Each structure stands twice: as C-alpha cells, then as structure tokens.
C-alpha cells in the first residue's frame, strides 16, 4: 500500500509498462496479458498484473506530465520494488522523416522541466538517458518483429500548449519527437538504480499535419506494446 497505489506488496511485478492513459492500461492488460487482475482503482489510475508468455508483468497508468508520472514511478520503484519500467505512450512528430504511426524510442531526452534545475541548480543540465541494456533489447526485438523504429533524442516538455519554445531549433539539433513524461522517468530510474525506457507511437505530427485512422493507430500502438513486452521479459 502506498499513497496513490492500493496494491499489496507482491501484487505488482518487477517489470511494469507505463501508459499515460489508464484506459490504455486496461486495453493492454486485457489484450496482451493472461489472467490480468486490476490492483489499483485510486483516482481511476488503473494498474493490472498478469502474465505474458509465463512472466509476471504489470501495466500501470501514469497520467499526463512529469508531476503525475513522477508519483507513480516513485511509488512503483520505492514501495513496490519495480526494477524495469517501460513507458509506452504517444508522442508528436517533430522531424519531417518521423511519420505518424512510427515507433520512436527515446535514447535520451531534452527537457525544459524545472525538475532538472531544482535537482542540480542553475547552470548544470543533467541528461536523462535510457537504460542501455533495455534500449539494445528493444532495438533487437523491433528488428526481429520487423517493426521499424527511430531512436534518438526526444523533447520532453512541461507545457502541452507552449507558445515560446523554439521547436525548429530542437529539430535542427536532432530531436525526433515531443512528449511529456520520459525525462522524469529516466531521472528517477537513475536515482534509484533501476532500468527505464520510453517507447512511443507517433500519434500526430506538429508540422506535416499527417492524419491517421483509428484502425491504423491501434495497429501501431499494438506494435509498440509488442516491442515493450518482449523487452520487458527478455
Ligand atoms: O496529449 C498529451 C499527452 O500525449 C502527453 O502525455 C504526451 O506525452 C503525449 N503527446 C502525444 N502527442 C503530443 C504532442 O504533440 N505534444 C505533447 N506535448 N505531448 C504529446
């Protein structure tokens, strides 16, 4: 039992997939896990544990943004002793060779979030990085599953509606996509010496206006989940 998760110790697996949307946690658990059991209802931030190919796996919703994912990641790591945390979310495409429905993996993140400044003080810009072992495994499983992935720097922003940020500059410096949680996940994982990875599907593109149907979105979402689950149990 912790502040925002009501599971008993032992009800959450060592490996946890983290979608932002709690209804996606339900979708993933019901579609991909055997015998999923819902262990959390607090704030409707559903969490499930079941098995995938015989391995115990949990799926926990995190909500949107760094403050929200920080609460769930902290409690999973510190109270439930989770060892591998894989965010499975959506992102907005930035570079023009990143397309809607692509799978993107954050090798590292760039952020405007106050968490960096507050943790290290002015002038020191910590670089939140993916766990290299998980990153390598995810790349390997994507290849094996024949799912193309783009791996690189992902911009993790605090404000969804941001009129000030210079996105063109971020693109010039190689940022592939934008989302809102992964810097905090990588930082917390580093702090507590556990493994973390962020895998996303591109749900929208900030410049090309590409669109996608619900069916196509589901297909690319499922591709991302397959990569994450194979990586989680490897
Ligand atoms: O809609 C916002 C949520 O989806 C956040 O949890 C983000 O991680 C993710 N997301 C998907 N597309 C975008 C986008 O274009 N911009 C931002 N800031 N977040 C996005």
CSV table of C-alpha atoms and ligand atoms in Angstrom, one decimal:
chain,number,residue,atom,x,y,z
A,1,UNK,CA,0.0,0.0,0.0
A,2,UNK,CA,1.4,3.5,-0.9
A,3,UNK,CA,-0.2,6.9,-1.3
A,4,UNK,CA,-1.6,6.5,-4.8
A,5,UNK,CA,-1.5,2.8,-5.4
A,6,UNK,CA,-3.5,0.4,-3.3
A,7,UNK,CA,-1.9,-2.9,-4.3
A,8,UNK,CA,-0.4,-5.1,-1.6
A,9,UNK,CA,3.3,-5.7,-1.7
A,10,UNK,CA,3.9,-8.6,-4.1
A,11,UNK,CA,0.9,-7.7,-6.3
A,12,UNK,CA,3.0,-5.5,-8.6
A,13,UNK,CA,5.5,-7.2,-10.9
A,14,UNK,CA,9.2,-6.3,-11.1
A,15,UNK,CA,8.6,-5.2,-14.7
A,16,UNK,CA,6.0,-2.5,-15.4
A,17,UNK,CA,4.7,-1.0,-18.6
A,18,UNK,CA,3.5,2.6,-18.1
A,19,UNK,CA,0.9,4.1,-20.5
A,20,UNK,CA,-0.3,7.6,-19.7
A,21,UNK,CA,-3.9,6.8,-20.2
A,22,UNK,CA,-5.4,4.4,-17.5
A,23,UNK,CA,-7.9,3.1,-20.1
A,24,UNK,CA,-4.9,2.1,-22.2
A,25,UNK,CA,-3.6,0.1,-19.2
A,26,UNK,CA,-6.9,-1.8,-19.3
A,27,UNK,CA,-6.7,-2.3,-23.1
A,28,UNK,CA,-3.1,-3.6,-22.9
A,29,UNK,CA,-3.8,-5.9,-19.9
A,30,UNK,CA,-6.9,-7.4,-21.5
A,31,UNK,CA,-5.5,-7.8,-24.9
A,32,UNK,CA,-1.9,-8.9,-24.2
A,33,UNK,CA,-1.8,-10.5,-20.7
A,34,UNK,CA,-3.1,-13.8,-19.4
A,35,UNK,CA,-5.2,-13.6,-16.3
A,36,UNK,CA,-5.0,-9.8,-15.7
A,37,UNK,CA,-6.1,-8.6,-12.3
A,38,UNK,CA,-6.7,-4.9,-11.6
A,39,UNK,CA,-4.8,-3.9,-8.4
A,40,UNK,CA,-5.4,-0.1,-8.4
A,41,UNK,CA,-8.6,2.0,-8.6
A,42,UNK,CA,-7.4,5.1,-6.7
A,43,UNK,CA,-8.3,8.1,-9.0
A,44,UNK,CA,-9.2,5.6,-11.7
A,45,UNK,CA,-5.4,5.3,-12.4
A,46,UNK,CA,-5.8,1.6,-13.2
A,47,UNK,CA,-3.0,-0.9,-12.7
A,48,UNK,CA,-3.0,-4.5,-13.7
A,49,UNK,CA,-0.8,-7.6,-13.1
A,50,UNK,CA,-1.0,-10.7,-15.3
A,51,UNK,CA,1.4,-12.8,-17.2
A,52,UNK,CA,3.0,-12.5,-20.6
A,53,UNK,CA,4.4,-15.7,-22.1
A,54,UNK,CA,4.6,-17.0,-18.5
A,55,UNK,CA,6.3,-13.9,-17.0
A,56,UNK,CA,4.6,-11.7,-14.4
A,57,UNK,CA,4.1,-8.2,-15.9
A,58,UNK,CA,2.2,-5.2,-14.6
A,59,UNK,CA,0.7,-2.3,-16.6
A,60,UNK,CA,0.2,0.9,-14.6
A,61,UNK,CA,-1.4,4.2,-15.9
A,62,UNK,CA,0.6,7.3,-15.0
A,63,UNK,CA,-1.5,10.3,-16.1
A,64,UNK,CA,0.0,13.1,-18.2
A,65,UNK,CA,3.1,15.1,-17.5
A,66,UNK,CA,6.1,14.9,-15.3
A,67,UNK,CA,4.4,15.6,-11.9
A,68,UNK,CA,2.0,12.7,-12.5
A,69,UNK,CA,4.4,10.1,-13.8
A,70,UNK,CA,6.8,11.0,-11.1
A,71,UNK,CA,4.3,10.0,-8.4
A,72,UNK,CA,3.6,6.6,-9.9
A,73,UNK,CA,7.2,5.8,-10.9
A,74,UNK,CA,8.4,6.8,-7.4
A,75,UNK,CA,5.9,4.6,-5.7
A,76,UNK,CA,6.5,1.6,-8.1
A,77,UNK,CA,10.2,1.8,-7.5
A,78,UNK,CA,10.4,2.7,-3.8
A,79,UNK,CA,7.3,1.0,-2.4
A,80,UNK,CA,6.8,-2.0,-4.8
A,81,UNK,CA,10.5,-2.5,-5.8
A,82,UNK,CA,9.9,-2.4,-9.6
A,83,UNK,CA,13.1,-2.9,-11.4
A,84,UNK,CA,12.3,-2.4,-15.1
A,85,UNK,CA,9.9,0.5,-16.1
A,86,UNK,CA,8.9,1.0,-19.7
A,87,UNK,CA,6.8,3.9,-20.7
A,88,UNK,CA,4.5,3.1,-23.6
A,89,UNK,CA,2.9,6.3,-24.9
A,90,UNK,CA,2.2,8.6,-27.7
A,91,UNK,CA,4.3,11.5,-29.0
A,92,UNK,CA,4.1,14.2,-31.5
A,93,UNK,CA,6.4,14.0,-34.5
A,94,UNK,CA,9.0,16.9,-34.9
A,95,UNK,CA,11.5,15.9,-37.6
A,96,UNK,CA,10.0,15.5,-41.1
A,97,UNK,CA,11.3,12.0,-41.5
A,98,UNK,CA,9.3,11.0,-38.4
A,99,UNK,CA,5.8,9.9,-39.5
A,100,UNK,CA,2.5,9.3,-37.9
A,101,UNK,CA,2.3,5.6,-36.7
A,102,UNK,CA,6.2,5.3,-36.5
A,103,UNK,CA,7.6,3.8,-33.3
A,104,UNK,CA,10.1,6.1,-31.6
A,105,UNK,CA,12.4,5.1,-28.7
A,106,UNK,CA,14.0,7.8,-26.5
A,107,UNK,CA,17.7,7.2,-26.3
A,108,UNK,CA,17.9,10.4,-24.3
A,109,UNK,CA,15.6,13.3,-23.5
A,110,UNK,CA,15.9,17.1,-23.6
A,111,UNK,CA,13.6,19.0,-21.3
A,112,UNK,CA,12.5,22.4,-20.2
A,113,UNK,CA,11.2,21.0,-16.9
A,114,UNK,CA,12.0,22.6,-13.6
A,115,UNK,CA,12.9,19.1,-12.2
A,116,UNK,CA,16.4,19.4,-13.7
A,117,UNK,CA,17.0,22.9,-12.4
A,118,UNK,CA,15.6,22.1,-9.0
A,119,UNK,CA,17.6,18.9,-8.7
A,120,UNK,CA,21.0,20.2,-9.8
A,121,UNK,CA,20.8,24.0,-9.6
A,122,UNK,CA,21.3,26.6,-12.3
A,123,UNK,CA,23.9,26.0,-15.0
A,124,UNK,CA,24.1,22.2,-14.8
A,125,UNK,CA,22.0,20.4,-17.4
A,126,UNK,CA,21.6,16.8,-16.5
A,127,UNK,CA,20.9,14.4,-19.4
A,128,UNK,CA,18.2,11.9,-18.7
A,129,UNK,CA,19.2,8.7,-20.6
A,130,UNK,CA,17.5,5.4,-21.4
A,131,UNK,CA,18.9,2.3,-19.8
A,132,UNK,CA,21.3,1.0,-22.4
A,133,UNK,CA,20.5,-2.7,-21.9
A,134,UNK,CA,16.8,-2.1,-22.3
A,135,UNK,CA,17.4,0.1,-25.3
A,136,UNK,CA,19.5,-2.5,-27.0
A,137,UNK,CA,16.9,-5.2,-26.3
A,138,UNK,CA,14.1,-3.1,-27.6
A,139,UNK,CA,16.0,-2.4,-30.8
A,140,UNK,CA,16.8,-6.1,-31.3
A,141,UNK,CA,13.1,-7.1,-30.7
A,142,UNK,CA,11.8,-4.4,-33.1
A,143,UNK,CA,14.2,-5.8,-35.8
A,144,UNK,CA,13.0,-9.4,-35.1
A,145,UNK,CA,9.4,-8.3,-35.2
A,146,UNK,CA,10.1,-6.4,-38.4
A,147,UNK,CA,8.8,-3.1,-36.9
A,148,UNK,CA,10.8,-0.1,-38.0
A,149,UNK,CA,11.8,2.2,-35.1
A,150,UNK,CA,13.5,5.6,-34.9
A,151,UNK,CA,15.9,6.0,-31.9
A,152,UNK,CA,17.2,9.3,-30.7
A,153,UNK,CA,16.7,12.5,-28.6
A,154,UNK,CA,13.1,13.2,-27.6
A,155,UNK,CA,11.9,16.6,-26.3
A,156,UNK,CA,10.0,16.2,-23.0
A,157,UNK,CA,8.0,19.4,-22.4
A,158,UNK,CA,6.1,20.6,-19.4
A,159,UNK,CA,3.5,22.6,-21.3
A,160,UNK,CA,1.4,21.0,-24.0
A,161,UNK,CA,0.3,24.5,-25.1
A,162,UNK,CA,3.6,26.3,-25.4
A,163,UNK,CA,3.9,29.5,-27.4
A,164,UNK,CA,7.5,30.2,-26.5
A,165,UNK,CA,9.5,27.1,-27.3
A,166,UNK,CA,11.7,27.1,-30.5
A,167,UNK,CA,10.8,23.8,-32.0
A,168,UNK,CA,12.7,24.5,-35.2
A,169,UNK,CA,15.9,24.7,-33.1
A,170,UNK,CA,15.2,21.4,-31.4
A,171,UNK,CA,14.7,19.9,-34.8
A,172,UNK,CA,18.0,21.4,-36.0
A,173,UNK,CA,19.6,19.6,-33.1
A,174,UNK,CA,18.1,16.3,-33.9
A,175,UNK,CA,15.1,16.0,-31.7
A,176,UNK,CA,12.7,13.4,-33.2
A,177,UNK,CA,9.5,13.9,-31.3
A,178,UNK,CA,7.9,15.6,-28.3
A,179,UNK,CA,6.1,14.1,-25.3
A,180,UNK,CA,5.7,15.0,-21.6
A,181,UNK,CA,6.9,12.3,-19.2
A,182,UNK,CA,10.1,10.5,-20.1
A,183,UNK,CA,12.8,12.8,-18.6
A,184,UNK,CA,11.3,12.3,-15.1
A,185,UNK,CA,11.1,8.5,-15.6
A,186,UNK,CA,14.8,8.3,-16.7
A,187,UNK,CA,15.9,10.6,-13.9
A,188,UNK,CA,14.1,8.6,-11.2
A,189,UNK,CA,15.4,5.4,-12.6
A,190,UNK,CA,18.9,6.7,-12.5
A,191,UNK,CA,18.5,8.0,-8.9
A,192,UNK,CA,17.2,4.6,-7.7
A,193,UNK,CA,19.4,2.5,-9.9
A,194,UNK,CA,16.7,0.7,-11.8
A,195,UNK,CA,16.1,0.4,-15.6
A,196,UNK,CA,13.8,2.6,-17.7
A,197,UNK,CA,12.9,3.0,-21.3
A,198,UNK,CA,10.4,5.2,-23.2
A,199,UNK,CA,8.8,3.8,-26.3
A,200,UNK,CA,6.2,5.8,-28.3
A,201,UNK,CA,4.0,5.7,-31.3
A,202,UNK,CA,3.7,9.0,-33.2
A,203,UNK,CA,0.0,10.0,-32.8
A,204,UNK,CA,0.3,13.3,-34.6
A,205,UNK,CA,2.9,15.5,-36.3
A,206,UNK,CA,3.4,19.1,-35.3
A,207,UNK,CA,4.2,20.3,-38.8
A,208,UNK,CA,3.1,17.9,-41.6
A,209,UNK,CA,-0.5,17.6,-40.5
A,210,UNK,CA,-0.4,13.9,-41.3
A,211,UNK,CA,-3.5,12.0,-40.2
A,212,UNK,CA,-4.3,8.5,-39.2
A,213,UNK,CA,-7.4,6.3,-38.8
A,214,UNK,CA,-8.4,4.7,-35.5
A,215,UNK,CA,-7.6,1.3,-37.0
A,216,UNK,CA,-4.1,2.4,-38.0
A,217,UNK,CA,-3.5,4.0,-34.6
A,218,UNK,CA,-4.4,0.7,-32.9
A,219,UNK,CA,-2.1,-1.3,-35.2
A,220,UNK,CA,0.9,1.0,-34.4
A,221,UNK,CA,0.0,1.1,-30.7
A,222,UNK,CA,0.0,-2.7,-30.7
A,223,UNK,CA,3.4,-2.8,-32.4
A,224,UNK,CA,4.9,-0.6,-29.7
A,225,UNK,CA,3.3,-2.9,-27.0
A,226,UNK,CA,4.8,-6.0,-28.6
A,227,UNK,CA,8.3,-4.4,-28.5
A,228,UNK,CA,7.9,-3.3,-24.9
A,229,UNK,CA,6.6,-6.6,-23.7
A,230,UNK,CA,9.3,-8.6,-25.4
A,231,UNK,CA,11.9,-6.2,-24.0
A,232,UNK,CA,10.3,-6.4,-20.5
A,233,UNK,CA,10.6,-10.2,-20.2
A,234,UNK,CA,13.9,-10.7,-22.1
B,1,LIG,O1,-1.7,14.7,-25.2
B,1,LIG,C1,-0.6,14.9,-24.3
B,1,LIG,C2,-0.1,13.5,-23.9
B,1,LIG,O2,0.2,12.7,-25.0
B,1,LIG,C3,1.1,13.6,-23.0
B,1,LIG,O3,1.1,12.5,-22.1
B,1,LIG,C4,2.3,13.4,-24.0
B,1,LIG,O4,3.3,12.6,-23.5
B,1,LIG,C5,1.6,12.8,-25.2
B,1,LIG,N1,1.7,13.5,-26.5
B,1,LIG,C6,1.3,13.0,-27.7
B,1,LIG,N2,1.5,13.9,-28.7
B,1,LIG,C7,2.0,15.0,-28.1
B,1,LIG,C8,2.3,16.3,-28.7
B,1,LIG,O5,2.2,16.6,-29.9
B,1,LIG,N3,2.8,17.2,-27.8
B,1,LIG,C9,3.0,16.9,-26.5
B,1,LIG,N4,3.4,17.9,-25.7
B,1,LIG,N5,2.6,15.7,-25.9
B,1,LIG,C10,2.2,14.8,-26.8
